[in-house]
C-alpha cells in the first residue's frame, strides 16, 4: 500500500468538488489500514475516513492530514443462510440487488442508496421504512490505534443518520435478513428504484438530502415554502424536482454549495422558526 500525495478529492466526492488530500491511502485490507494508521500516528496527522463520498462536501482548500479511502475493503461478502457479512467497501445497492436475487428480504428498501457499507453503517443510512439499525447484527471496527473490535447493534449508538458508538473505521458488518420470495423482493426493489428516479434529481451531482427531516415536517416542504426552489449561488442550485437536494449544475465550487446550504438554513429559520440540521458531512471546512 502506498501513501499518496496530491490526490484530487473531487474524484472521491459525489458533488465533484474539493481540493487535494495532503496524504491519501486507498486501503484494501486490514493490514493496509493498520499501516496507514501507523503512518498517521507517527506524524500526528489528522485522519479523515471516506467511503464512496456520497454524503460529504469536501472543501476546495483540500484536506490536511491523511485521508483514508475505505472503498477497497470490498473483497468480503459471505452469505450464510439468512446472515450476510459485507466488507466496508461493498456497494450497498449491489448488496441489496444480490440479496434480492437470492430471496433474502430486509435490504430491498435500501435499493438505490449510493455509497458503501462502511458509510451506510456510520450514517445509519435508510430509506422508506428501513434503516441500517433494523438489519445490522454487529459491526467490525478498527480503532485509530489499529486495534480490531466488534460492536453489537445495541452498542452502536444508532440514531437518525448517526452511529455514535462506532469510533474509528468500519471494517465490515453482519446483517440479519429473512427468507422471502425472490420474485416479490425483486419487484419491490424495482418499485423502489423507480420511485427514486421519479422523485429525485439524479441527473446532476448531489449528496442526496442535504438536511435531516425535522420533527413533524419535511425539510423539502419548508424549503419550498420559503420560495427557494431553483435558487442558486454560483453553480449550486436548490433542485426544482426535490427542494432538499442541492445540485452542482456544472461548475459549482464547494464554497458555492457551502454558502447555499447556509443560506437555505438561515432563510428557513427566519421564515418558519425551524433550524434545519444538516445530514451532509462537511470535510475541511472551519465550522
Ligand atoms: C442521489 C443520492 C441519494 C441518496 N439517498 C439516500 C437515502 O435514501 N438514504 C440515506 O440514508 N442516504 C442517502 N444518500 C446519502 C448517502 O448515499 C449515504 O449517506 C451513504 O450511506 C453514504 O455512504 P458513503 O460510502 O458514500 O459514505 P461517505 O459519504 O464517504 O461518508 C459518510 C460518513 O461516513 C464516514 N465513513 C465512510 N466510510 C466509513 C468507514 N469505513 N468507517 C468509518 N466511517 C466511515 C465518513 O467519514 C463520513 O462521515 C443519498 C446520496 C445521494 C447522492
mmCIF file with all atom_site columns, N, CA and C in Angstrom, residues 15 201 204-211 223 231 233 235-239 242-249 252 256-265 280:
data_model
loop_
_atom_site.group_PDB
_atom_site.id
_atom_site.type_symbol
_atom_site.label_atom_id
_atom_site.label_alt_id
_atom_site.label_comp_id
_atom_site.label_asym_id
_atom_site.label_entity_id
_atom_site.label_seq_id
_atom_site.pdbx_PDB_ins_code
_atom_site.Cartn_x
_atom_site.Cartn_y
_atom_site.Cartn_z
_atom_site.occupancy
_atom_site.B_iso_or_equiv
_atom_site.pdbx_formal_charge
_atom_site.auth_seq_id
_atom_site.auth_comp_id
_atom_site.auth_asym_id
_atom_site.auth_atom_id
_atom_site.pdbx_PDB_model_num
ATOM 1   N N  . UNK A 1 15  ? -20.297 15.324 -5.077  1.00 0.00 ? 15  UNK A N  1
ATOM 2   C CA . UNK A 1 15  ? -20.535 16.690 -5.562  1.00 0.00 ? 15  UNK A CA 1
ATOM 3   C C  . UNK A 1 15  ? -19.545 17.098 -6.660  1.00 0.00 ? 15  UNK A C  1
ATOM 4   N N  . UNK A 1 201 ? -33.736 14.220 -8.341  1.00 0.00 ? 201 UNK A N  1
ATOM 5   C CA . UNK A 1 201 ? -32.973 14.696 -9.499  1.00 0.00 ? 201 UNK A CA 1
ATOM 6   C C  . UNK A 1 201 ? -31.620 13.976 -9.551  1.00 0.00 ? 201 UNK A C  1
ATOM 7   N N  . UNK A 1 204 ? -27.786 15.141 -11.958 1.00 0.00 ? 204 UNK A N  1
ATOM 8   C CA . UNK A 1 204 ? -26.675 16.042 -11.647 1.00 0.00 ? 204 UNK A CA 1
ATOM 9   C C  . UNK A 1 204 ? -26.066 15.669 -10.294 1.00 0.00 ? 204 UNK A C  1
ATOM 10  N N  . UNK A 1 205 ? -24.788 16.016 -10.072 1.00 0.00 ? 205 UNK A N  1
ATOM 11  C CA . UNK A 1 205 ? -24.144 15.655 -8.802  1.00 0.00 ? 205 UNK A CA 1
ATOM 12  C C  . UNK A 1 205 ? -24.823 16.300 -7.591  1.00 0.00 ? 205 UNK A C  1
ATOM 13  N N  . UNK A 1 206 ? -24.993 15.483 -6.542  1.00 0.00 ? 206 UNK A N  1
ATOM 14  C CA . UNK A 1 206 ? -25.582 15.982 -5.294  1.00 0.00 ? 206 UNK A CA 1
ATOM 15  C C  . UNK A 1 206 ? -25.113 15.073 -4.161  1.00 0.00 ? 206 UNK A C  1
ATOM 16  N N  . UNK A 1 207 ? -25.614 15.326 -2.968  1.00 0.00 ? 207 UNK A N  1
ATOM 17  C CA . UNK A 1 207 ? -25.333 14.408 -1.844  1.00 0.00 ? 207 UNK A CA 1
ATOM 18  C C  . UNK A 1 207 ? -26.630 13.785 -1.368  1.00 0.00 ? 207 UNK A C  1
ATOM 19  N N  . UNK A 1 208 ? -27.667 13.809 -2.211  1.00 0.00 ? 208 UNK A N  1
ATOM 20  C CA . UNK A 1 208 ? -28.978 13.350 -1.751  1.00 0.00 ? 208 UNK A CA 1
ATOM 21  C C  . UNK A 1 208 ? -29.585 14.434 -0.862  1.00 0.00 ? 208 UNK A C  1
ATOM 22  N N  . UNK A 1 209 ? -30.317 14.031 0.159   1.00 0.00 ? 209 UNK A N  1
ATOM 23  C CA . UNK A 1 209 ? -30.946 15.016 1.047   1.00 0.00 ? 209 UNK A CA 1
ATOM 24  C C  . UNK A 1 209 ? -29.879 15.760 1.839   1.00 0.00 ? 209 UNK A C  1
ATOM 25  N N  . UNK A 1 210 ? -29.923 17.076 1.757   1.00 0.00 ? 210 UNK A N  1
ATOM 26  C CA . UNK A 1 210 ? -28.920 17.889 2.455   1.00 0.00 ? 210 UNK A CA 1
ATOM 27  C C  . UNK A 1 210 ? -29.235 17.956 3.945   1.00 0.00 ? 210 UNK A C  1
ATOM 28  N N  . UNK A 1 211 ? -30.541 18.047 4.255   1.00 0.00 ? 211 UNK A N  1
ATOM 29  C CA . UNK A 1 211 ? -30.949 18.246 5.646   1.00 0.00 ? 211 UNK A CA 1
ATOM 30  C C  . UNK A 1 211 ? -31.727 17.031 6.159   1.00 0.00 ? 211 UNK A C  1
ATOM 31  N N  . UNK A 1 223 ? -38.396 24.223 2.726   1.00 0.00 ? 223 UNK A N  1
ATOM 32  C CA . UNK A 1 223 ? -37.541 24.959 1.777   1.00 0.00 ? 223 UNK A CA 1
ATOM 33  C C  . UNK A 1 223 ? -38.398 25.500 0.627   1.00 0.00 ? 223 UNK A C  1
ATOM 34  N N  . UNK A 1 231 ? -33.381 28.353 -6.451  1.00 0.00 ? 231 UNK A N  1
ATOM 35  C CA . UNK A 1 231 ? -32.461 29.421 -6.023  1.00 0.00 ? 231 UNK A CA 1
ATOM 36  C C  . UNK A 1 231 ? -31.019 28.923 -6.176  1.00 0.00 ? 231 UNK A C  1
ATOM 37  N N  . UNK A 1 233 ? -26.588 29.801 -6.007  1.00 0.00 ? 233 UNK A N  1
ATOM 38  C CA . UNK A 1 233 ? -25.388 30.612 -5.717  1.00 0.00 ? 233 UNK A CA 1
ATOM 39  C C  . UNK A 1 233 ? -24.280 29.992 -6.555  1.00 0.00 ? 233 UNK A C  1
ATOM 40  N N  . UNK A 1 235 ? -22.594 27.951 -9.119  1.00 0.00 ? 235 UNK A N  1
ATOM 41  C CA . UNK A 1 235 ? -23.084 26.763 -9.827  1.00 0.00 ? 235 UNK A CA 1
ATOM 42  C C  . UNK A 1 235 ? -23.898 25.825 -8.953  1.00 0.00 ? 235 UNK A C  1
ATOM 43  N N  . UNK A 1 236 ? -24.228 26.268 -7.735  1.00 0.00 ? 236 UNK A N  1
ATOM 44  C CA . UNK A 1 236 ? -25.015 25.407 -6.835  1.00 0.00 ? 236 UNK A CA 1
ATOM 45  C C  . UNK A 1 236 ? -26.467 25.856 -6.854  1.00 0.00 ? 236 UNK A C  1
ATOM 46  N N  . UNK A 1 237 ? -27.369 24.881 -6.950  1.00 0.00 ? 237 UNK A N  1
ATOM 47  C CA . UNK A 1 237 ? -28.783 25.239 -7.089  1.00 0.00 ? 237 UNK A CA 1
ATOM 48  C C  . UNK A 1 237 ? -29.687 24.307 -6.266  1.00 0.00 ? 237 UNK A C  1
ATOM 49  N N  . UNK A 1 238 ? -30.693 24.912 -5.611  1.00 0.00 ? 238 UNK A N  1
ATOM 50  C CA . UNK A 1 238 ? -31.718 24.101 -4.938  1.00 0.00 ? 238 UNK A CA 1
ATOM 51  C C  . UNK A 1 238 ? -32.541 23.449 -6.048  1.00 0.00 ? 238 UNK A C  1
ATOM 52  N N  . UNK A 1 239 ? -32.649 22.122 -5.993  1.00 0.00 ? 239 UNK A N  1
ATOM 53  C CA . UNK A 1 239 ? -33.291 21.410 -7.112  1.00 0.00 ? 239 UNK A CA 1
ATOM 54  C C  . UNK A 1 239 ? -34.771 21.762 -7.232  1.00 0.00 ? 239 UNK A C  1
ATOM 55  N N  . UNK A 1 242 ? -36.813 18.424 -6.223  1.00 0.00 ? 242 UNK A N  1
ATOM 56  C CA . UNK A 1 242 ? -36.823 17.990 -4.816  1.00 0.00 ? 242 UNK A CA 1
ATOM 57  C C  . UNK A 1 242 ? -36.033 19.030 -4.035  1.00 0.00 ? 242 UNK A C  1
ATOM 58  N N  . UNK A 1 243 ? -36.749 19.859 -3.243  1.00 0.00 ? 243 UNK A N  1
ATOM 59  C CA . UNK A 1 243 ? -36.099 21.038 -2.647  1.00 0.00 ? 243 UNK A CA 1
ATOM 60  C C  . UNK A 1 243 ? -35.052 20.699 -1.590  1.00 0.00 ? 243 UNK A C  1
ATOM 61  N N  . UNK A 1 244 ? -35.023 19.445 -1.111  1.00 0.00 ? 244 UNK A N  1
ATOM 62  C CA . UNK A 1 244 ? -33.979 19.097 -0.134  1.00 0.00 ? 244 UNK A CA 1
ATOM 63  C C  . UNK A 1 244 ? -32.697 18.620 -0.820  1.00 0.00 ? 244 UNK A C  1
ATOM 64  N N  . UNK A 1 245 ? -32.664 18.690 -2.145  1.00 0.00 ? 245 UNK A N  1
ATOM 65  C CA . UNK A 1 245 ? -31.435 18.365 -2.886  1.00 0.00 ? 245 UNK A CA 1
ATOM 66  C C  . UNK A 1 245 ? -30.794 19.678 -3.347  1.00 0.00 ? 245 UNK A C  1
ATOM 67  N N  . UNK A 1 246 ? -29.487 19.794 -3.162  1.00 0.00 ? 246 UNK A N  1
ATOM 68  C CA . UNK A 1 246 ? -28.741 20.908 -3.765  1.00 0.00 ? 246 UNK A CA 1
ATOM 69  C C  . UNK A 1 246 ? -27.829 20.289 -4.822  1.00 0.00 ? 246 UNK A C  1
ATOM 70  N N  . UNK A 1 247 ? -27.898 20.856 -6.024  1.00 0.00 ? 247 UNK A N  1
ATOM 71  C CA . UNK A 1 247 ? -27.195 20.249 -7.158  1.00 0.00 ? 247 UNK A CA 1
ATOM 72  C C  . UNK A 1 247 ? -25.968 21.057 -7.563  1.00 0.00 ? 247 UNK A C  1
ATOM 73  N N  . UNK A 1 248 ? -24.975 20.351 -8.072  1.00 0.00 ? 248 UNK A N  1
ATOM 74  C CA . UNK A 1 248 ? -23.869 21.014 -8.766  1.00 0.00 ? 248 UNK A CA 1
ATOM 75  C C  . UNK A 1 248 ? -24.284 21.038 -10.232 1.00 0.00 ? 248 UNK A C  1
ATOM 76  N N  . UNK A 1 249 ? -24.645 22.236 -10.725 1.00 0.00 ? 249 UNK A N  1
ATOM 77  C CA . UNK A 1 249 ? -25.189 22.302 -12.085 1.00 0.00 ? 249 UNK A CA 1
ATOM 78  C C  . UNK A 1 249 ? -24.088 22.284 -13.148 1.00 0.00 ? 249 UNK A C  1
ATOM 79  N N  . UNK A 1 252 ? -20.012 24.273 -10.058 1.00 0.00 ? 252 UNK A N  1
ATOM 80  C CA . UNK A 1 252 ? -20.088 24.745 -8.665  1.00 0.00 ? 252 UNK A CA 1
ATOM 81  C C  . UNK A 1 252 ? -18.772 24.465 -7.945  1.00 0.00 ? 252 UNK A C  1
ATOM 82  N N  . UNK A 1 256 ? -19.543 27.483 -3.161  1.00 0.00 ? 256 UNK A N  1
ATOM 83  C CA . UNK A 1 256 ? -20.904 27.806 -3.635  1.00 0.00 ? 256 UNK A CA 1
ATOM 84  C C  . UNK A 1 256 ? -21.924 26.942 -2.879  1.00 0.00 ? 256 UNK A C  1
ATOM 85  N N  . UNK A 1 257 ? -21.626 25.643 -2.799  1.00 0.00 ? 257 UNK A N  1
ATOM 86  C CA . UNK A 1 257 ? -22.571 24.707 -2.173  1.00 0.00 ? 257 UNK A CA 1
ATOM 87  C C  . UNK A 1 257 ? -22.686 25.014 -0.675  1.00 0.00 ? 257 UNK A C  1
ATOM 88  N N  . UNK A 1 258 ? -21.538 25.267 -0.058  1.00 0.00 ? 258 UNK A N  1
ATOM 89  C CA . UNK A 1 258 ? -21.497 25.591 1.379   1.00 0.00 ? 258 UNK A CA 1
ATOM 90  C C  . UNK A 1 258 ? -22.342 26.834 1.652   1.00 0.00 ? 258 UNK A C  1
ATOM 91  N N  . UNK A 1 259 ? -22.156 27.871 0.826   1.00 0.00 ? 259 UNK A N  1
ATOM 92  C CA . UNK A 1 259 ? -22.877 29.131 1.062   1.00 0.00 ? 259 UNK A CA 1
ATOM 93  C C  . UNK A 1 259 ? -24.376 28.944 0.809   1.00 0.00 ? 259 UNK A C  1
ATOM 94  N N  . UNK A 1 260 ? -24.718 28.117 -0.162  1.00 0.00 ? 260 UNK A N  1
ATOM 95  C CA . UNK A 1 260 ? -26.140 27.879 -0.438  1.00 0.00 ? 260 UNK A CA 1
ATOM 96  C C  . UNK A 1 260 ? -26.791 27.098 0.724   1.00 0.00 ? 260 UNK A C  1
ATOM 97  N N  . UNK A 1 261 ? -26.063 26.132 1.262   1.00 0.00 ? 261 UNK A N  1
ATOM 98  C CA . UNK A 1 261 ? -26.590 25.372 2.412   1.00 0.00 ? 261 UNK A CA 1
ATOM 99  C C  . UNK A 1 261 ? -26.877 26.328 3.573   1.00 0.00 ? 261 UNK A C  1
ATOM 100 N N  . UNK A 1 262 ? -25.921 27.214 3.856   1.00 0.00 ? 262 UNK A N  1
ATOM 101 C CA . UNK A 1 262 ? -26.096 28.184 4.963   1.00 0.00 ? 262 UNK A CA 1
ATOM 102 C C  . UNK A 1 262 ? -27.278 29.115 4.668   1.00 0.00 ? 262 UNK A C  1
ATOM 103 N N  . UNK A 1 263 ? -27.370 29.550 3.414   1.00 0.00 ? 263 UNK A N  1
ATOM 104 C CA . UNK A 1 263 ? -28.452 30.475 3.038   1.00 0.00 ? 263 UNK A CA 1
ATOM 105 C C  . UNK A 1 263 ? -29.826 29.813 3.262   1.00 0.00 ? 263 UNK A C  1
ATOM 106 N N  . UNK A 1 264 ? -29.931 28.555 2.841   1.00 0.00 ? 264 UNK A N  1
ATOM 107 C CA . UNK A 1 264 ? -31.204 27.832 2.999   1.00 0.00 ? 264 UNK A CA 1
ATOM 108 C C  . UNK A 1 264 ? -31.519 27.683 4.491   1.00 0.00 ? 264 UNK A C  1
ATOM 109 N N  . UNK A 1 265 ? -30.514 27.294 5.261   1.00 0.00 ? 265 UNK A N  1
ATOM 110 C CA . UNK A 1 265 ? -30.710 27.118 6.711   1.00 0.00 ? 265 UNK A CA 1
ATOM 111 C C  . UNK A 1 265 ? -31.196 28.418 7.362   1.00 0.00 ? 265 UNK A C  1
ATOM 112 N N  . UNK A 1 280 ? -25.618 16.123 5.426   1.00 0.00 ? 280 UNK A N  1
ATOM 113 C CA . UNK A 1 280 ? -24.326 16.036 4.730   1.00 0.00 ? 280 UNK A CA 1
ATOM 114 C C  . UNK A 1 280 ? -23.206 16.433 5.699   1.00 0.00 ? 280 UNK A C  1
#
